PDB file of C-alpha atoms and ligand atoms in Angstrom:
ATOM      1  CA  UNK K   1      26.467 102.885 -39.023  1.00 58.00           C
ATOM      2  CA  UNK K   2      26.042 106.733 -38.590  1.00 90.00           C
ATOM      3  CA  UNK K   3      27.481 106.444 -34.806  1.00 94.00           C
ATOM      4  CA  UNK K   4      30.852 104.919 -36.144  1.00 94.00           C
ATOM      5  CA  UNK K   5      31.573 107.743 -38.337  1.00 95.00           C
ATOM      6  CA  UNK K   6      30.933 110.334 -35.219  1.00 95.00           C
ATOM      7  CA  UNK K   7      32.940 108.307 -33.040  1.00 96.00           C
ATOM      8  CA  UNK K   8      35.863 108.455 -35.586  1.00 95.00           C
ATOM      9  CA  UNK K   9      35.646 112.238 -36.075  1.00 95.00           C
ATOM     10  CA  UNK K  10      35.262 112.866 -32.137  1.00 96.00           C
ATOM     11  CA  UNK K  11      38.554 110.681 -31.991  1.00 96.00           C
ATOM     12  CA  UNK K  12      40.183 112.891 -34.792  1.00 95.00           C
ATOM     13  CA  UNK K  13      39.080 116.050 -33.121  1.00 94.00           C
ATOM     14  CA  UNK K  14      40.760 115.134 -29.896  1.00 94.00           C
ATOM     15  CA  UNK K  15      43.760 113.682 -31.274  1.00 94.00           C
ATOM     16  CA  UNK K  16      44.325 116.729 -33.136  1.00 94.00           C
ATOM     17  CA  UNK K  17      43.809 118.940 -29.957  1.00 93.00           C
ATOM     18  CA  UNK K  18      46.016 116.712 -27.911  1.00 94.00           C
ATOM     19  CA  UNK K  19      48.893 116.965 -30.507  1.00 93.00           C
ATOM     20  CA  UNK K  20      48.646 120.562 -30.744  1.00 95.00           C
ATOM     21  CA  UNK K  21      48.591 121.106 -27.250  1.00 93.00           C
ATOM     22  CA  UNK K  22      50.984 118.487 -26.163  1.00 94.00           C
ATOM     23  CA  UNK K  23      48.948 116.215 -24.211  1.00 94.00           C
ATOM     24  CA  UNK K  24      49.658 112.385 -24.382  1.00 93.00           C
ATOM     25  CA  UNK K  25      46.554 110.832 -22.811  1.00 93.00           C
ATOM     26  CA  UNK K  26      42.800 111.559 -22.728  1.00 95.00           C
ATOM     27  CA  UNK K  27      40.896 110.405 -19.464  1.00 96.00           C
ATOM     28  CA  UNK K  28      37.367 111.744 -20.256  1.00 97.00           C
ATOM     29  CA  UNK K  29      35.681 113.312 -23.090  1.00 97.00           C
ATOM     30  CA  UNK K  30      32.237 114.864 -22.391  1.00 98.00           C
ATOM     31  CA  UNK K  31      29.680 115.442 -25.331  1.00 97.00           C
ATOM     32  CA  UNK K  32      26.666 117.313 -25.469  1.00 97.00           C
ATOM     33  CA  UNK K  33      23.963 115.532 -27.872  1.00 96.00           C
ATOM     34  CA  UNK K  34      20.482 116.847 -28.555  1.00 95.00           C
ATOM     35  CA  UNK K  35      17.585 114.727 -28.235  1.00 93.00           C
ATOM     36  CA  UNK K  36      16.500 115.462 -31.884  1.00 93.00           C
ATOM     37  CA  UNK K  37      20.004 115.083 -33.238  1.00 94.00           C
ATOM     38  CA  UNK K  38      19.494 111.498 -34.385  1.00 92.00           C
ATOM     39  CA  UNK K  39      22.487 109.916 -32.429  1.00 94.00           C
ATOM     40  CA  UNK K  40      21.973 106.903 -30.233  1.00 94.00           C
ATOM     41  CA  UNK K  41      24.079 107.478 -27.131  1.00 95.00           C
ATOM     42  CA  UNK K  42      24.448 103.779 -26.421  1.00 95.00           C
ATOM     43  CA  UNK K  43      25.787 103.049 -29.848  1.00 96.00           C
ATOM     44  CA  UNK K  44      28.100 105.942 -29.931  1.00 97.00           C
ATOM     45  CA  UNK K  45      29.826 104.995 -26.499  1.00 97.00           C
ATOM     46  CA  UNK K  46      29.965 101.302 -28.031  1.00 96.00           C
ATOM     47  CA  UNK K  47      31.701 102.468 -31.437  1.00 96.00           C
ATOM     48  CA  UNK K  48      33.977 104.985 -29.691  1.00 97.00           C
ATOM     49  CA  UNK K  49      35.166 102.132 -27.166  1.00 97.00           C
ATOM     50  CA  UNK K  50      35.771  99.863 -30.124  1.00 96.00           C
ATOM     51  CA  UNK K  51      37.550 102.544 -31.984  1.00 96.00           C
ATOM     52  CA  UNK K  52      39.635 104.150 -29.342  1.00 96.00           C
ATOM     53  CA  UNK K  53      42.498 101.517 -28.740  1.00 95.00           C
ATOM     54  CA  UNK K  54      45.118 102.789 -31.170  1.00 91.00           C
ATOM     55  CA  UNK K  55      44.384 106.528 -30.221  1.00 94.00           C
ATOM     56  CA  UNK K  56      45.309 108.924 -27.400  1.00 93.00           C
ATOM     57  CA  UNK K  57      41.936 108.198 -26.065  1.00 95.00           C
ATOM     58  CA  UNK K  58      42.599 104.573 -25.267  1.00 95.00           C
ATOM     59  CA  UNK K  59      41.766 104.996 -21.765  1.00 94.00           C
ATOM     60  CA  UNK K  60      39.230 107.695 -22.131  1.00 96.00           C
ATOM     61  CA  UNK K  61      35.222 107.474 -21.023  1.00 97.00           C
ATOM     62  CA  UNK K  62      33.053 109.171 -23.136  1.00 97.00           C
ATOM     63  CA  UNK K  63      30.291 110.770 -21.219  1.00 97.00           C
ATOM     64  CA  UNK K  64      27.228 112.028 -22.947  1.00 97.00           C
ATOM     65  CA  UNK K  65      24.813 114.849 -21.761  1.00 96.00           C
ATOM     66  CA  UNK K  66      21.351 114.874 -23.382  1.00 95.00           C
ATOM     67  CA  UNK K  67      19.874 117.898 -24.117  1.00 95.00           C
ATOM     68  CA  UNK K  68      16.142 118.003 -24.485  1.00 94.00           C
ATOM     69  CA  UNK K  69      14.481 119.467 -27.388  1.00 95.00           C
ATOM     70  CA  UNK K  70      13.297 122.870 -26.485  1.00 96.00           C
ATOM     71  CA  UNK K  71      12.178 125.993 -27.757  1.00 97.00           C
ATOM     72  CA  UNK K  72       9.549 129.053 -27.591  1.00 97.00           C
ATOM     73  CA  UNK K  73       6.140 129.469 -29.143  1.00 98.00           C
ATOM     74  CA  UNK K  74       5.500 132.496 -31.252  1.00 98.00           C
ATOM     75  CA  UNK K  75       1.938 132.517 -30.502  1.00 98.00           C
ATOM     76  CA  UNK K  76       1.879 132.293 -26.737  1.00 98.00           C
ATOM     77  CA  UNK K  77       5.426 133.503 -25.872  1.00 98.00           C
ATOM     78  CA  UNK K  78       6.177 130.535 -23.580  1.00 98.00           C
ATOM     79  CA  UNK K  79       9.349 128.421 -23.541  1.00 97.00           C
ATOM     80  CA  UNK K  80       9.125 124.721 -23.658  1.00 96.00           C
ATOM     81  CA  UNK K  81      10.886 121.562 -23.355  1.00 95.00           C
ATOM     82  CA  UNK K  82      10.141 118.205 -24.789  1.00 92.00           C
ATOM     83  CA  UNK K  83      10.986 114.625 -23.726  1.00 87.00           C
ATOM     84  CA  UNK K  84      10.298 113.363 -27.186  1.00 87.00           C
ATOM     85  CA  UNK K  85      12.600 113.686 -30.241  1.00 86.00           C
ATOM     86  CA  UNK K  86       9.941 115.886 -31.879  1.00 89.00           C
ATOM     87  CA  UNK K  87       7.375 118.525 -31.148  1.00 92.00           C
ATOM     88  CA  UNK K  88       4.338 118.835 -33.572  1.00 94.00           C
ATOM     89  CA  UNK K  89       2.887 121.651 -31.327  1.00 95.00           C
ATOM     90  CA  UNK K  90       3.435 123.930 -28.512  1.00 96.00           C
ATOM     91  CA  UNK K  91       2.909 122.069 -25.576  1.00 94.00           C
ATOM     92  CA  UNK K  92       1.574 124.875 -23.633  1.00 96.00           C
ATOM     93  CA  UNK K  93      -1.072 126.294 -25.997  1.00 97.00           C
ATOM     94  CA  UNK K  94      -1.277 123.828 -29.082  1.00 97.00           C
ATOM     95  CA  UNK K  95      -0.169 126.290 -31.787  1.00 98.00           C
ATOM     96  CA  UNK K  96       2.129 124.886 -34.461  1.00 97.00           C
ATOM     97  CA  UNK K  97       3.939 128.396 -34.922  1.00 97.00           C
ATOM     98  CA  UNK K  98       6.913 127.690 -32.682  1.00 97.00           C
ATOM     99  CA  UNK K  99      10.588 127.877 -33.092  1.00 96.00           C
ATOM    100  CA  UNK K 100      13.145 124.966 -31.834  1.00 95.00           C
ATOM    101  CA  UNK K 101      16.170 126.537 -30.410  1.00 95.00           C
ATOM    102  CA  UNK K 102      17.854 123.349 -28.764  1.00 95.00           C
ATOM    103  CA  UNK K 103      18.019 119.609 -29.195  1.00 95.00           C
ATOM    104  CA  UNK K 104      19.967 119.069 -32.373  1.00 94.00           C
ATOM    105  CA  UNK K 105      23.375 119.819 -31.185  1.00 94.00           C
ATOM    106  CA  UNK K 106      26.418 117.483 -31.076  1.00 95.00           C
ATOM    107  CA  UNK K 107      29.423 118.981 -29.481  1.00 95.00           C
ATOM    108  CA  UNK K 108      32.303 118.339 -27.444  1.00 95.00           C
ATOM    109  CA  UNK K 109      31.949 120.035 -24.448  1.00 96.00           C
ATOM    110  CA  UNK K 110      35.170 119.328 -22.538  1.00 95.00           C
ATOM    111  CA  UNK K 111      38.077 116.674 -22.108  1.00 94.00           C
ATOM    112  CA  UNK K 112      40.329 115.793 -19.273  1.00 95.00           C
ATOM    113  CA  UNK K 113      43.684 115.480 -20.790  1.00 92.00           C
ATOM    114  CA  UNK K 114      47.279 114.788 -19.237  1.00 86.00           C
TER     115      UNK K 114
HETATM  116 ZN1   ZN E 201       2.313 128.074 -27.245  1.00 91.88          ZN
END
């Protein structure tokens, strides 16, 4: 499963950072995931919880902020956000000439450590 390998790489990043900085416990990890990133948050939390037991993050809670798809339209100049995982036309004027700027990201925003 796609989310399982993401959960494992998040755990890797966390462990590396804790080892480098001398922390032994992770209390929470906050992620930013774009709506169009193709990641199911529930599946990611599930696999993270299943994989964390032998790691520094065994007590960590994975918190996920969903970033809506967003961009701007070349024709009308408007900025827009979309609830869906894809946009076919500018929601403001219907043009297909638009640029997507947000909604594909997947990054660790912060972690609380001890
Ligand atoms: Zn437009």
